[in-house]
Structure formats: C-alpha cells, structure tokens
Coordinates of C-alpha atoms in Angstrom, one line a residue:
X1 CA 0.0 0.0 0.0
X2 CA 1.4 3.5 -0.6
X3 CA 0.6 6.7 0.7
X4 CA -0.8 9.7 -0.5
X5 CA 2.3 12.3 -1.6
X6 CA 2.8 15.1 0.9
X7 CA 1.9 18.9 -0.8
X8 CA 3.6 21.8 -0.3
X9 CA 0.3 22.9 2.0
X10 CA 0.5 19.5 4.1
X11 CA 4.4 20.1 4.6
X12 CA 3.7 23.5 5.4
X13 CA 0.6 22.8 8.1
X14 CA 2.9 20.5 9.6
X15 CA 5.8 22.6 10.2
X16 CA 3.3 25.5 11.1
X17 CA 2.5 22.8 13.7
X18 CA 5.8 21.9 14.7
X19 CA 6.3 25.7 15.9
X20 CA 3.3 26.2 17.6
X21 CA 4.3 23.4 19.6
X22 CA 7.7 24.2 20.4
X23 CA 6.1 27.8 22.2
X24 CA 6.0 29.9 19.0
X25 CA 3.8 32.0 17.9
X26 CA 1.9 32.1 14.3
X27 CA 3.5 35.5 13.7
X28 CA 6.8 33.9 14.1
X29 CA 6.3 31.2 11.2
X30 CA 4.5 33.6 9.0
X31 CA 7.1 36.5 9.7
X32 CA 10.0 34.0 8.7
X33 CA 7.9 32.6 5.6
X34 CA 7.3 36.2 4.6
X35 CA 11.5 37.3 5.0
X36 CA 12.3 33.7 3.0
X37 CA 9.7 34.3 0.0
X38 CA 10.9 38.3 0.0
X39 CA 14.6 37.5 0.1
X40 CA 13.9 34.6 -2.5
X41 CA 12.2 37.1 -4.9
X42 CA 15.3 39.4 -4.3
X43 CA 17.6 36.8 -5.2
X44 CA 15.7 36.1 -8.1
X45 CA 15.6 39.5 -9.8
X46 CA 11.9 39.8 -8.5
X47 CA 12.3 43.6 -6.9
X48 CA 8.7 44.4 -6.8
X49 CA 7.3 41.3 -5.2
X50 CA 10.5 41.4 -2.9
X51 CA 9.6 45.2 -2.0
X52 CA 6.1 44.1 -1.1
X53 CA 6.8 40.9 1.0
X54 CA 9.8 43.2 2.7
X55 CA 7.0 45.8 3.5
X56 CA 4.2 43.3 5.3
X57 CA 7.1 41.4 6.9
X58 CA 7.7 44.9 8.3
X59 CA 4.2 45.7 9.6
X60 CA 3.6 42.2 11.1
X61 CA 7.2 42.8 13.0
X62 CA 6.1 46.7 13.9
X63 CA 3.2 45.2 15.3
X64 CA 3.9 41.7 16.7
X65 CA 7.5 42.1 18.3
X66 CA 9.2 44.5 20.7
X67 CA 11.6 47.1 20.0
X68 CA 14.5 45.1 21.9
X69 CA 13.8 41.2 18.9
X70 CA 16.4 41.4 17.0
X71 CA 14.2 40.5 14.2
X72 CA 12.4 43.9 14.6
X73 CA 15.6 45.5 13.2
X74 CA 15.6 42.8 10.2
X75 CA 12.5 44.1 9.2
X76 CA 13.6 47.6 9.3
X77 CA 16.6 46.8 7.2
X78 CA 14.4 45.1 4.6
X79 CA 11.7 47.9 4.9
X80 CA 14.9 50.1 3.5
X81 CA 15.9 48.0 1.0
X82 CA 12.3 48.1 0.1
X83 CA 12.4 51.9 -0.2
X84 CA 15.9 52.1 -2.0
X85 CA 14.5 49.8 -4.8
X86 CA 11.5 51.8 -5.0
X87 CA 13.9 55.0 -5.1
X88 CA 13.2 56.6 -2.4
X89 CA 17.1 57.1 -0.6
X90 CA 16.4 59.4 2.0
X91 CA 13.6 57.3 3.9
X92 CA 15.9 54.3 3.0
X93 CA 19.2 55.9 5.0
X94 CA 16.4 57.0 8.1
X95 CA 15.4 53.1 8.3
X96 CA 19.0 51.8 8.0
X97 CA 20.1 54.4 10.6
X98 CA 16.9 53.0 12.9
X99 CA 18.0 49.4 11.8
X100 CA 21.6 50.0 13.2
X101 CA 20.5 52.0 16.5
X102 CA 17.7 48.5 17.0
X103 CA 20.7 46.2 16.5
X104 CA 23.1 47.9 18.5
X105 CA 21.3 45.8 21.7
X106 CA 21.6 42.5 20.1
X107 CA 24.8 41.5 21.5
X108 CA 24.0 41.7 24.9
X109 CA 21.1 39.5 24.4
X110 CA 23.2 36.3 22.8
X111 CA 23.1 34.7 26.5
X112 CA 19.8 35.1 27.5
X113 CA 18.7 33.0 24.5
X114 CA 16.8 29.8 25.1
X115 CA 18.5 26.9 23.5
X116 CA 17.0 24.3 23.6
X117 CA 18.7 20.3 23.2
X118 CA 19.6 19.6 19.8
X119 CA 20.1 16.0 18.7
X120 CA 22.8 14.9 17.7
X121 CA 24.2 12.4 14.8
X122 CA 25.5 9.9 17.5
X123 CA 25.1 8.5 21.2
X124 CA 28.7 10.1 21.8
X125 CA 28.0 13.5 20.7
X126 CA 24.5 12.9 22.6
X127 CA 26.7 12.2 25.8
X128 CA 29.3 14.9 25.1
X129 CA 26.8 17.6 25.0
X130 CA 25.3 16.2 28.6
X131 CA 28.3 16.3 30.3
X132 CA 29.9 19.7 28.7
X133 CA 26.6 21.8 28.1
X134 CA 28.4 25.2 29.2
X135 CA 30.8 24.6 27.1
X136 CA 28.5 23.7 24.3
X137 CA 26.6 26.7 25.2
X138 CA 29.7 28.9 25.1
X139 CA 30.5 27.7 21.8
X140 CA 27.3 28.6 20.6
X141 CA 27.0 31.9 21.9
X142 CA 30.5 32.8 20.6
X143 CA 29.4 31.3 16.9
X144 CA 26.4 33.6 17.4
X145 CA 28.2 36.5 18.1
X146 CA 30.4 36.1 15.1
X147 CA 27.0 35.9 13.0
X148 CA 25.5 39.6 14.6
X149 CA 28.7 41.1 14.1
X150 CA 28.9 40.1 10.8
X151 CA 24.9 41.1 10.1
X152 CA 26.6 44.4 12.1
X153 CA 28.9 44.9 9.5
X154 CA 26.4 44.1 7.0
X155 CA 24.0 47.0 8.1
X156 CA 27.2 49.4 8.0
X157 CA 27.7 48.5 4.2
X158 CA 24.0 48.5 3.5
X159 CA 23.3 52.1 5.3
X160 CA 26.3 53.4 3.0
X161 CA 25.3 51.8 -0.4
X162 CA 28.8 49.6 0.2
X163 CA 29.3 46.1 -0.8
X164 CA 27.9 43.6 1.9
X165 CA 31.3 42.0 3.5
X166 CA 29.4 38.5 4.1
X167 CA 27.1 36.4 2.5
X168 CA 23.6 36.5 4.7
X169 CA 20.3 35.1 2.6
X170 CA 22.7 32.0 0.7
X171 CA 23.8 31.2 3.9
X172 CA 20.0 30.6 5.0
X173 CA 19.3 27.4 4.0
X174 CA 22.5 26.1 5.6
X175 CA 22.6 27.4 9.1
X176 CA 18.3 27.3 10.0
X177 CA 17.9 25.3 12.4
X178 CA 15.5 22.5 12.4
X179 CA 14.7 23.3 16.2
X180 CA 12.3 26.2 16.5
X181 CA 13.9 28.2 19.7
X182 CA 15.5 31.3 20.0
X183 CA 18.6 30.4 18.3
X184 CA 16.6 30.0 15.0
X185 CA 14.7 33.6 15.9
X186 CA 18.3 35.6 16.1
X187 CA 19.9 33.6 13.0
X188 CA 16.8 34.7 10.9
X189 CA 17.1 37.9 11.6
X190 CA 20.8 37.4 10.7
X191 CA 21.1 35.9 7.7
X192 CA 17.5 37.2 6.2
X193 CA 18.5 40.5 5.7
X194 CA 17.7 41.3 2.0
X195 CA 20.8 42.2 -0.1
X196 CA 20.6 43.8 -3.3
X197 CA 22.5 41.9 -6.0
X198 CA 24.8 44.1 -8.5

C-alpha cells in the first residue's frame, strides 16, 4: 500500500505545527515565511514582489514584536531596502540608521537565549553535549556572536550603499535550524536581511 504524496500545503501545516508546539507563535512562522519568500524574490531578480513581501514582513514585525527582537531591526533593514528599490534614498538611509540603532542591543542578548537540546548524529555527541553543556553553550554563543557582528557589518555596508562584506540570505538554507527556539529567531534575523544583487 502506498501513501498519499505530501503537498507543499500539508508540509507547510505541519511545520506550522511543529512551531506552535515548540512555544511559537503564528506571527513567528509567518514573519519567517514572509522574510524567506521576499529574500527569494530578491535573489531572483523579482524587486517588486520582494519590496512588497519586505514591507508586510515589516508591519507584522512593527506590530507583533518588541523594540528590543532582533528581528524587529531585520524588518527595518528590509523595509529600506524596500524603499531604495522603489527609489526613495532618503527614507531608505532613516530606516537603515533606525536598523543599526535596534541592532546595537543585540549583542547583549546572545546569552539570555533559550537553547533548547539539539540532537545529535551519534550517542557520543548525545553524551558529550550532557556532560559539557556550558561549554557547548559557550561555543554557541560565541558562533552567534560572530553571525551579529557580521549582520553588524552588513547593516554598515548596506546604510552606506557599500558592498555587503558576508554572504547573509545564501547562507539561510544552511545554518536554519531545524529546532524552533530562540537560536533560530536571532539567526533569521541574521542571515534574512535582504541584499541587493549588483
């Protein structure tokens, strides 16, 4: 007997599901769906439908996360991309500014993340993790300060009309997690910063 295939919409209730259980919130999966399909449009050559998913990525992160989520100042680096490909500079330069200014707190909140247990490709590295997890946790938070001070770098170039230094949306795929904690909320708002190709 064989089953049914899985669509896009079953694969996507079920990891809508998966979130929810792990303590997020619906504006969480839809605010990282939005970023993904904007950046994808980007990266495709797409600018107006990138502008628009940039923009209500924007409002749902105005008015579903505080000032202090990192993914707050994402969404206002994307909300000035959105305004530089629509041509409007000046505004673009205020959000990148307000982008920078939001970010500047990020740092500080690396070790308050929840982490939660990963699992691991082998009973050893299972056991490892038990008996070292602050040293595990260390690692992490230093691998996660290397990614905001690269997205730090990348908001410089970005407010200046420079060359991005590092490789942010590509990078994506890669680094998600497959856990849905806060690791996964601070690496989105890393690496989905939309970049505008040359």
């Amino acid at each position: 007997m064989s089953a049914q295939p899985i669509s896009v919409s079953d694969k996507r209730v079920t990891a809508m599901r998966a979130a929810l259980n792990a303590g997020w919130r619906r504006r969480d999966v839809i605010w990282e769906r939005w970023q993904e399909a904007a950046n994808r449009a980007l990266a495709e050559g797409r600018g107006r439908a990138a502008r628009w998913g940039f923009i209500r990525a924007g409002w749902l992160a105005r008015l579903g996360f505080a000032q202090s989520d990192p993914r707050r100042a994402a969404s206002e680096a994307n909300l000035a991309l959105a305004a530089r490909l629509a041509g409007r500079e000046p505004r673009a330069r205020r959000l990148y500014a307000r982008a920078r200014t939001l970010w500047a707190g990020v740092p500080e909140q690396i070790a308050g993340l929840e982490v939660k247990p990963r699992s691991r490709s082998s009973l050893f590295h299972l056991r490892m993790e038990a008996r070292h997890r602050e040293t595990f946790r260390a690692n992490l938070d230093t691998r996660l300060g290397r990614f905001v001070a690269e997205t730090d770098e990348a908001l410089a170039a970005l407010a200046e009309s420079q060359p991005v230094p590092h490789r942010l949306y590509p990078r994506w795929k890669g680094e998600k997690p497959a856990i849905h904690d806060d690791t996964r909320k601070l690496l989105a708002a890393c690496l989905l910063i939309g970049v505008p190709s040359d």
